[in-house]
Amino acid sequence: MSIEDDIGFLASVPTFRLLGPGALRILAIGCESRSLDSGDVLFRADEPADCGYVVQEGAFRLDSGRPDGPLVSVGPGVLLGEMALLIDTIRPVTATATEPSTVMRIPRQLFLKMLEGFPDAAFRLRDHLASRALETAEDIAQVRAHLDIGR
């Protein structure tokens, strides 16, 4: 893929779409591509996370390792480890390739440097994350209200 193809692909990822082409160019130039075979583990639950991954091709099974935890499958265009791009965190799931797959690895340091160089992108990202946090809080409040009614 060319850099322009990578920029276009990154622009298809919802969180990255709002960053703008200049910021995406930095990410496309600085990211690392990694190929995995079916059955290869991309990362394991409870490991420290220092990067995000965007699935370019293939698919991954996400498994929390808990008996009650759901198995989720994800494919191209999905960003794994979004919060790891911003803060020190631990992987909540194990990601295993279910077919030959390719990911773009975006190191946290690259992402943070990009945000320093593109403050407008940082503001848009902040606003987007704040909006999602508010939606989550509202969803939790609705669930709580339904649970309180059942008492």
JSON list of N, CA, C and O in Angstrom, two decimals, residues 3 6-7 9-11 13 15-33 52 54 79 85 104-116 118 121 125:
[
{"chain": "A", "resi": 3, "resn": "ILE", "atom": "N", "xyz": [1.43, 5.40, 0.88]},
{"chain": "A", "resi": 3, "resn": "ILE", "atom": "CA", "xyz": [1.08, 6.28, 2.01]},
{"chain": "A", "resi": 3, "resn": "ILE", "atom": "C", "xyz": [-0.32, 6.85, 1.81]},
{"chain": "A", "resi": 3, "resn": "ILE", "atom": "O", "xyz": [-1.11, 6.93, 2.76]},
{"chain": "A", "resi": 6, "resn": "ASP", "atom": "N", "xyz": [-2.79, 4.28, 2.77]},
{"chain": "A", "resi": 6, "resn": "ASP", "atom": "CA", "xyz": [-2.84, 4.16, 4.24]},
{"chain": "A", "resi": 6, "resn": "ASP", "atom": "C", "xyz": [-3.62, 5.31, 4.86]},
{"chain": "A", "resi": 6, "resn": "ASP", "atom": "O", "xyz": [-4.42, 5.11, 5.78]},
{"chain": "A", "resi": 7, "resn": "ILE", "atom": "N", "xyz": [-3.42, 6.53, 4.36]},
{"chain": "A", "resi": 7, "resn": "ILE", "atom": "CA", "xyz": [-4.16, 7.70, 4.86]},
{"chain": "A", "resi": 7, "resn": "ILE", "atom": "C", "xyz": [-5.65, 7.50, 4.61]},
{"chain": "A", "resi": 7, "resn": "ILE", "atom": "O", "xyz": [-6.48, 7.73, 5.51]},
{"chain": "A", "resi": 9, "resn": "PHE", "atom": "N", "xyz": [-7.22, 4.68, 4.23]},
{"chain": "A", "resi": 9, "resn": "PHE", "atom": "CA", "xyz": [-7.71, 3.62, 5.10]},
{"chain": "A", "resi": 9, "resn": "PHE", "atom": "C", "xyz": [-7.91, 4.14, 6.53]},
{"chain": "A", "resi": 9, "resn": "PHE", "atom": "O", "xyz": [-8.95, 3.90, 7.15]},
{"chain": "A", "resi": 10, "resn": "LEU", "atom": "N", "xyz": [-6.93, 4.86, 7.06]},
{"chain": "A", "resi": 10, "resn": "LEU", "atom": "CA", "xyz": [-7.06, 5.41, 8.42]},
{"chain": "A", "resi": 10, "resn": "LEU", "atom": "C", "xyz": [-8.26, 6.36, 8.52]},
{"chain": "A", "resi": 10, "resn": "LEU", "atom": "O", "xyz": [-8.93, 6.40, 9.55]},
{"chain": "A", "resi": 11, "resn": "ALA", "atom": "N", "xyz": [-8.55, 7.09, 7.45]},
{"chain": "A", "resi": 11, "resn": "ALA", "atom": "CA", "xyz": [-9.69, 8.01, 7.45]},
{"chain": "A", "resi": 11, "resn": "ALA", "atom": "C", "xyz": [-11.02, 7.26, 7.52]},
{"chain": "A", "resi": 11, "resn": "ALA", "atom": "O", "xyz": [-12.04, 7.85, 7.89]},
{"chain": "A", "resi": 13, "resn": "VAL", "atom": "N", "xyz": [-11.55, 4.85, 9.62]},
{"chain": "A", "resi": 13, "resn": "VAL", "atom": "CA", "xyz": [-11.72, 4.44, 11.02]},
{"chain": "A", "resi": 13, "resn": "VAL", "atom": "C", "xyz": [-12.41, 5.60, 11.76]},
{"chain": "A", "resi": 13, "resn": "VAL", "atom": "O", "xyz": [-11.88, 6.72, 11.76]},
{"chain": "A", "resi": 15, "resn": "THR", "atom": "N", "xyz": [-12.74, 6.88, 14.78]},
{"chain": "A", "resi": 15, "resn": "THR", "atom": "CA", "xyz": [-11.98, 7.75, 15.70]},
{"chain": "A", "resi": 15, "resn": "THR", "atom": "C", "xyz": [-10.95, 8.58, 14.95]},
{"chain": "A", "resi": 15, "resn": "THR", "atom": "O", "xyz": [-10.71, 9.73, 15.31]},
{"chain": "A", "resi": 16, "resn": "PHE", "atom": "N", "xyz": [-10.36, 8.02, 13.93]},
{"chain": "A", "resi": 16, "resn": "PHE", "atom": "CA", "xyz": [-9.31, 8.73, 13.19]},
{"chain": "A", "resi": 16, "resn": "PHE", "atom": "C", "xyz": [-9.88, 9.70, 12.17]},
{"chain": "A", "resi": 16, "resn": "PHE", "atom": "O", "xyz": [-9.22, 10.68, 11.80]},
{"chain": "A", "resi": 17, "resn": "ARG", "atom": "N", "xyz": [-11.08, 9.45, 11.69]},
{"chain": "A", "resi": 17, "resn": "ARG", "atom": "CA", "xyz": [-11.69, 10.27, 10.64]},
{"chain": "A", "resi": 17, "resn": "ARG", "atom": "C", "xyz": [-11.67, 11.75, 11.00]},
{"chain": "A", "resi": 17, "resn": "ARG", "atom": "O", "xyz": [-11.46, 12.61, 10.16]},
{"chain": "A", "resi": 18, "resn": "LEU", "atom": "N", "xyz": [-11.87, 12.06, 12.28]},
{"chain": "A", "resi": 18, "resn": "LEU", "atom": "CA", "xyz": [-11.98, 13.46, 12.69]},
{"chain": "A", "resi": 18, "resn": "LEU", "atom": "C", "xyz": [-10.63, 14.15, 12.87]},
{"chain": "A", "resi": 18, "resn": "LEU", "atom": "O", "xyz": [-10.57, 15.34, 13.11]},
{"chain": "A", "resi": 19, "resn": "LEU", "atom": "N", "xyz": [-9.53, 13.43, 12.70]},
{"chain": "A", "resi": 19, "resn": "LEU", "atom": "CA", "xyz": [-8.21, 14.03, 12.92]},
{"chain": "A", "resi": 19, "resn": "LEU", "atom": "C", "xyz": [-7.75, 14.92, 11.77]},
{"chain": "A", "resi": 19, "resn": "LEU", "atom": "O", "xyz": [-7.02, 15.88, 11.98]},
{"chain": "A", "resi": 20, "resn": "GLY", "atom": "N", "xyz": [-8.15, 14.59, 10.55]},
{"chain": "A", "resi": 20, "resn": "GLY", "atom": "CA", "xyz": [-7.75, 15.38, 9.39]},
{"chain": "A", "resi": 20, "resn": "GLY", "atom": "C", "xyz": [-6.58, 14.74, 8.65]},
{"chain": "A", "resi": 20, "resn": "GLY", "atom": "O", "xyz": [-5.82, 13.95, 9.22]},
{"chain": "A", "resi": 21, "resn": "PRO", "atom": "N", "xyz": [-6.42, 15.09, 7.36]},
{"chain": "A", "resi": 21, "resn": "PRO", "atom": "CA", "xyz": [-5.43, 14.44, 6.51]},
{"chain": "A", "resi": 21, "resn": "PRO", "atom": "C", "xyz": [-3.98, 14.65, 6.95]},
{"chain": "A", "resi": 21, "resn": "PRO", "atom": "O", "xyz": [-3.15, 13.74, 6.83]},
{"chain": "A", "resi": 22, "resn": "GLY", "atom": "N", "xyz": [-3.64, 15.83, 7.45]},
{"chain": "A", "resi": 22, "resn": "GLY", "atom": "CA", "xyz": [-2.25, 16.06, 7.88]},
{"chain": "A", "resi": 22, "resn": "GLY", "atom": "C", "xyz": [-1.86, 15.16, 9.04]},
{"chain": "A", "resi": 22, "resn": "GLY", "atom": "O", "xyz": [-0.78, 14.56, 9.05]},
{"chain": "A", "resi": 23, "resn": "ALA", "atom": "N", "xyz": [-2.74, 15.06, 10.02]},
{"chain": "A", "resi": 23, "resn": "ALA", "atom": "CA", "xyz": [-2.48, 14.20, 11.18]},
{"chain": "A", "resi": 23, "resn": "ALA", "atom": "C", "xyz": [-2.44, 12.74, 10.75]},
{"chain": "A", "resi": 23, "resn": "ALA", "atom": "O", "xyz": [-1.57, 11.97, 11.22]},
{"chain": "A", "resi": 24, "resn": "LEU", "atom": "N", "xyz": [-3.33, 12.35, 9.85]},
{"chain": "A", "resi": 24, "resn": "LEU", "atom": "CA", "xyz": [-3.35, 10.96, 9.38]},
{"chain": "A", "resi": 24, "resn": "LEU", "atom": "C", "xyz": [-2.08, 10.62, 8.60]},
{"chain": "A", "resi": 24, "resn": "LEU", "atom": "O", "xyz": [-1.60, 9.49, 8.65]},
{"chain": "A", "resi": 25, "resn": "ARG", "atom": "N", "xyz": [-1.54, 11.60, 7.89]},
{"chain": "A", "resi": 25, "resn": "ARG", "atom": "CA", "xyz": [-0.29, 11.38, 7.16]},
{"chain": "A", "resi": 25, "resn": "ARG", "atom": "C", "xyz": [0.83, 11.02, 8.15]},
{"chain": "A", "resi": 25, "resn": "ARG", "atom": "O", "xyz": [1.60, 10.09, 7.92]},
{"chain": "A", "resi": 26, "resn": "ILE", "atom": "N", "xyz": [0.90, 11.73, 9.27]},
{"chain": "A", "resi": 26, "resn": "ILE", "atom": "CA", "xyz": [1.92, 11.44, 10.29]},
{"chain": "A", "resi": 26, "resn": "ILE", "atom": "C", "xyz": [1.75, 10.01, 10.80]},
{"chain": "A", "resi": 26, "resn": "ILE", "atom": "O", "xyz": [2.72, 9.26, 10.93]},
{"chain": "A", "resi": 27, "resn": "LEU", "atom": "N", "xyz": [0.50, 9.63, 11.09]},
{"chain": "A", "resi": 27, "resn": "LEU", "atom": "CA", "xyz": [0.25, 8.27, 11.58]},
{"chain": "A", "resi": 27, "resn": "LEU", "atom": "C", "xyz": [0.61, 7.23, 10.53]},
{"chain": "A", "resi": 27, "resn": "LEU", "atom": "O", "xyz": [1.21, 6.20, 10.85]},
{"chain": "A", "resi": 28, "resn": "ALA", "atom": "N", "xyz": [0.23, 7.49, 9.28]},
{"chain": "A", "resi": 28, "resn": "ALA", "atom": "CA", "xyz": [0.50, 6.53, 8.21]},
{"chain": "A", "resi": 28, "resn": "ALA", "atom": "C", "xyz": [2.00, 6.34, 7.99]},
{"chain": "A", "resi": 28, "resn": "ALA", "atom": "O", "xyz": [2.47, 5.22, 7.77]},
{"chain": "A", "resi": 29, "resn": "ILE", "atom": "N", "xyz": [2.75, 7.42, 8.08]},
{"chain": "A", "resi": 29, "resn": "ILE", "atom": "CA", "xyz": [4.20, 7.33, 7.89]},
{"chain": "A", "resi": 29, "resn": "ILE", "atom": "C", "xyz": [4.87, 6.62, 9.06]},
{"chain": "A", "resi": 29, "resn": "ILE", "atom": "O", "xyz": [5.78, 5.82, 8.89]},
{"chain": "A", "resi": 30, "resn": "GLY", "atom": "N", "xyz": [4.39, 6.89, 10.29]},
{"chain": "A", "resi": 30, "resn": "GLY", "atom": "CA", "xyz": [5.05, 6.35, 11.47]},
{"chain": "A", "resi": 30, "resn": "GLY", "atom": "C", "xyz": [4.58, 5.01, 11.97]},
{"chain": "A", "resi": 30, "resn": "GLY", "atom": "O", "xyz": [5.23, 4.39, 12.81]},
{"chain": "A", "resi": 31, "resn": "CYS", "atom": "N", "xyz": [3.45, 4.52, 11.45]},
{"chain": "A", "resi": 31, "resn": "CYS", "atom": "CA", "xyz": [2.93, 3.25, 11.96]},
{"chain": "A", "resi": 31, "resn": "CYS", "atom": "C", "xyz": [3.73, 2.08, 11.38]},
{"chain": "A", "resi": 31, "resn": "CYS", "atom": "O", "xyz": [4.48, 2.23, 10.43]},
{"chain": "A", "resi": 32, "resn": "GLU", "atom": "N", "xyz": [3.54, 0.94, 12.01]},
{"chain": "A", "resi": 32, "resn": "GLU", "atom": "CA", "xyz": [4.22, -0.29, 11.59]},
{"chain": "A", "resi": 32, "resn": "GLU", "atom": "C", "xyz": [3.16, -1.28, 11.12]},
{"chain": "A", "resi": 32, "resn": "GLU", "atom": "O", "xyz": [2.12, -1.42, 11.76]},
{"chain": "A", "resi": 33, "resn": "SER", "atom": "N", "xyz": [3.43, -1.97, 10.05]},
{"chain": "A", "resi": 33, "resn": "SER", "atom": "CA", "xyz": [2.52, -3.00, 9.56]},
{"chain": "A", "resi": 33, "resn": "SER", "atom": "C", "xyz": [2.97, -4.35, 10.10]},
{"chain": "A", "resi": 33, "resn": "SER", "atom": "O", "xyz": [4.17, -4.62, 10.18]},
{"chain": "A", "resi": 52, "resn": "GLY", "atom": "N", "xyz": [-2.07, 1.19, 19.79]},
{"chain": "A", "resi": 52, "resn": "GLY", "atom": "CA", "xyz": [-3.33, 0.75, 19.23]},
{"chain": "A", "resi": 52, "resn": "GLY", "atom": "C", "xyz": [-3.06, 0.00, 17.94]},
{"chain": "A", "resi": 52, "resn": "GLY", "atom": "O", "xyz": [-1.99, 0.18, 17.33]},
{"chain": "A", "resi": 54, "resn": "VAL", "atom": "N", "xyz": [-4.94, -1.11, 14.18]},
{"chain": "A", "resi": 54, "resn": "VAL", "atom": "CA", "xyz": [-6.07, -1.01, 13.26]},
{"chain": "A", "resi": 54, "resn": "VAL", "atom": "C", "xyz": [-6.02, -2.25, 12.37]},
{"chain": "A", "resi": 54, "resn": "VAL", "atom": "O", "xyz": [-5.00, -2.52, 11.74]},
{"chain": "A", "resi": 79, "resn": "LEU", "atom": "N", "xyz": [-10.45, -0.36, 15.31]},
{"chain": "A", "resi": 79, "resn": "LEU", "atom": "CA", "xyz": [-9.33, 0.11, 16.12]},
{"chain": "A", "resi": 79, "resn": "LEU", "atom": "C", "xyz": [-9.34, -0.66, 17.43]},
{"chain": "A", "resi": 79, "resn": "LEU", "atom": "O", "xyz": [-10.31, -0.58, 18.18]},
{"chain": "A", "resi": 85, "resn": "LEU", "atom": "N", "xyz": [-3.75, 4.47, 23.09]},
{"chain": "A", "resi": 85, "resn": "LEU", "atom": "CA", "xyz": [-3.11, 5.54, 22.33]},
{"chain": "A", "resi": 85, "resn": "LEU", "atom": "C", "xyz": [-2.90, 6.78, 23.19]},
{"chain": "A", "resi": 85, "resn": "LEU", "atom": "O", "xyz": [-2.07, 7.62, 22.86]},
{"chain": "A", "resi": 104, "resn": "MET", "atom": "N", "xyz": [-2.16, -2.42, 11.43]},
{"chain": "A", "resi": 104, "resn": "MET", "atom": "CA", "xyz": [-1.29, -1.26, 11.53]},
{"chain": "A", "resi": 104, "resn": "MET", "atom": "C", "xyz": [-1.09, -1.01, 13.02]},
{"chain": "A", "resi": 104, "resn": "MET", "atom": "O", "xyz": [-2.07, -0.82, 13.74]},
{"chain": "A", "resi": 105, "resn": "ARG", "atom": "N", "xyz": [0.16, -1.01, 13.47]},
{"chain": "A", "resi": 105, "resn": "ARG", "atom": "CA", "xyz": [0.47, -0.75, 14.88]},
{"chain": "A", "resi": 105, "resn": "ARG", "atom": "C", "xyz": [0.81, 0.73, 15.01]},
{"chain": "A", "resi": 105, "resn": "ARG", "atom": "O", "xyz": [1.71, 1.24, 14.34]},
{"chain": "A", "resi": 106, "resn": "ILE", "atom": "N", "xyz": [0.07, 1.42, 15.89]},
{"chain": "A", "resi": 106, "resn": "ILE", "atom": "CA", "xyz": [0.28, 2.84, 16.10]},
{"chain": "A", "resi": 106, "resn": "ILE", "atom": "C", "xyz": [0.78, 3.03, 17.54]},
{"chain": "A", "resi": 106, "resn": "ILE", "atom": "O", "xyz": [-0.01, 2.91, 18.48]},
{"chain": "A", "resi": 107, "resn": "PRO", "atom": "N", "xyz": [2.06, 3.30, 17.72]},
{"chain": "A", "resi": 107, "resn": "PRO", "atom": "CA", "xyz": [2.60, 3.48, 19.07]},
{"chain": "A", "resi": 107, "resn": "PRO", "atom": "C", "xyz": [2.02, 4.73, 19.74]},
{"chain": "A", "resi": 107, "resn": "PRO", "atom": "O", "xyz": [1.75, 5.74, 19.08]},
{"chain": "A", "resi": 108, "resn": "ARG", "atom": "N", "xyz": [1.82, 4.65, 21.04]},
{"chain": "A", "resi": 108, "resn": "ARG", "atom": "CA", "xyz": [1.28, 5.78, 21.81]},
{"chain": "A", "resi": 108, "resn": "ARG", "atom": "C", "xyz": [2.13, 7.03, 21.61]},
{"chain": "A", "resi": 108, "resn": "ARG", "atom": "O", "xyz": [1.59, 8.12, 21.44]},
{"chain": "A", "resi": 109, "resn": "GLN", "atom": "N", "xyz": [3.45, 6.89, 21.67]},
{"chain": "A", "resi": 109, "resn": "GLN", "atom": "CA", "xyz": [4.32, 8.07, 21.55]},
{"chain": "A", "resi": 109, "resn": "GLN", "atom": "C", "xyz": [4.11, 8.77, 20.21]},
{"chain": "A", "resi": 109, "resn": "GLN", "atom": "O", "xyz": [4.10, 9.99, 20.15]},
{"chain": "A", "resi": 110, "resn": "LEU", "atom": "N", "xyz": [3.94, 8.00, 19.15]},
{"chain": "A", "resi": 110, "resn": "LEU", "atom": "CA", "xyz": [3.66, 8.59, 17.83]},
{"chain": "A", "resi": 110, "resn": "LEU", "atom": "C", "xyz": [2.33, 9.34, 17.86]},
{"chain": "A", "resi": 110, "resn": "LEU", "atom": "O", "xyz": [2.23, 10.48, 17.38]},
{"chain": "A", "resi": 111, "resn": "PHE", "atom": "N", "xyz": [1.31, 8.72, 18.43]},
{"chain": "A", "resi": 111, "resn": "PHE", "atom": "CA", "xyz": [-0.01, 9.33, 18.48]},
{"chain": "A", "resi": 111, "resn": "PHE", "atom": "C", "xyz": [0.01, 10.63, 19.28]},
{"chain": "A", "resi": 111, "resn": "PHE", "atom": "O", "xyz": [-0.54, 11.66, 18.84]},
{"chain": "A", "resi": 112, "resn": "LEU", "atom": "N", "xyz": [0.67, 10.60, 20.43]},
{"chain": "A", "resi": 112, "resn": "LEU", "atom": "CA", "xyz": [0.73, 11.81, 21.27]},
{"chain": "A", "resi": 112, "resn": "LEU", "atom": "C", "xyz": [1.53, 12.92, 20.59]},
{"chain": "A", "resi": 112, "resn": "LEU", "atom": "O", "xyz": [1.15, 14.09, 20.66]},
{"chain": "A", "resi": 113, "resn": "LYS", "atom": "N", "xyz": [2.62, 12.58, 19.93]},
{"chain": "A", "resi": 113, "resn": "LYS", "atom": "CA", "xyz": [3.40, 13.59, 19.19]},
{"chain": "A", "resi": 113, "resn": "LYS", "atom": "C", "xyz": [2.56, 14.20, 18.07]},
{"chain": "A", "resi": 113, "resn": "LYS", "atom": "O", "xyz": [2.62, 15.41, 17.83]},
{"chain": "A", "resi": 114, "resn": "MET", "atom": "N", "xyz": [1.78, 13.34, 17.39]},
{"chain": "A", "resi": 114, "resn": "MET", "atom": "CA", "xyz": [0.91, 13.84, 16.34]},
{"chain": "A", "resi": 114, "resn": "MET", "atom": "C", "xyz": [-0.08, 14.84, 16.92]},
{"chain": "A", "resi": 114, "resn": "MET", "atom": "O", "xyz": [-0.32, 15.91, 16.34]},
{"chain": "A", "resi": 115, "resn": "LEU", "atom": "N", "xyz": [-0.68, 14.52, 18.08]},
{"chain": "A", "resi": 115, "resn": "LEU", "atom": "CA", "xyz": [-1.64, 15.45, 18.70]},
{"chain": "A", "resi": 115, "resn": "LEU", "atom": "C", "xyz": [-0.99, 16.77, 19.08]},
{"chain": "A", "resi": 115, "resn": "LEU", "atom": "O", "xyz": [-1.60, 17.83, 18.96]},
{"chain": "A", "resi": 116, "resn": "GLU", "atom": "N", "xyz": [0.29, 16.72, 19.53]},
{"chain": "A", "resi": 116, "resn": "GLU", "atom": "CA", "xyz": [1.01, 17.96, 19.84]},
{"chain": "A", "resi": 116, "resn": "GLU", "atom": "C", "xyz": [1.16, 18.82, 18.60]},
{"chain": "A", "resi": 116, "resn": "GLU", "atom": "O", "xyz": [1.06, 20.05, 18.67]},
{"chain": "A", "resi": 118, "resn": "PHE", "atom": "N", "xyz": [-0.75, 18.79, 15.94]},
{"chain": "A", "resi": 118, "resn": "PHE", "atom": "CA", "xyz": [-2.04, 19.13, 15.33]},
{"chain": "A", "resi": 118, "resn": "PHE", "atom": "C", "xyz": [-3.06, 19.41, 16.45]},
{"chain": "A", "resi": 118, "resn": "PHE", "atom": "O", "xyz": [-3.94, 18.59, 16.72]},
{"chain": "A", "resi": 121, "resn": "ALA", "atom": "N", "xyz": [-6.73, 18.83, 15.80]},
{"chain": "A", "resi": 121, "resn": "ALA", "atom": "CA", "xyz": [-7.11, 17.41, 15.85]},
{"chain": "A", "resi": 121, "resn": "ALA", "atom": "C", "xyz": [-7.27, 16.96, 17.29]},
{"chain": "A", "resi": 121, "resn": "ALA", "atom": "O", "xyz": [-8.19, 16.21, 17.61]},
{"chain": "A", "resi": 125, "resn": "LEU", "atom": "N", "xyz": [-10.63, 15.41, 18.89]},
{"chain": "A", "resi": 125, "resn": "LEU", "atom": "CA", "xyz": [-10.60, 14.11, 19.56]},
{"chain": "A", "resi": 125, "resn": "LEU", "atom": "C", "xyz": [-11.12, 14.23, 20.99]},
{"chain": "A", "resi": 125, "resn": "LEU", "atom": "O", "xyz": [-11.92, 13.41, 21.44]}
]
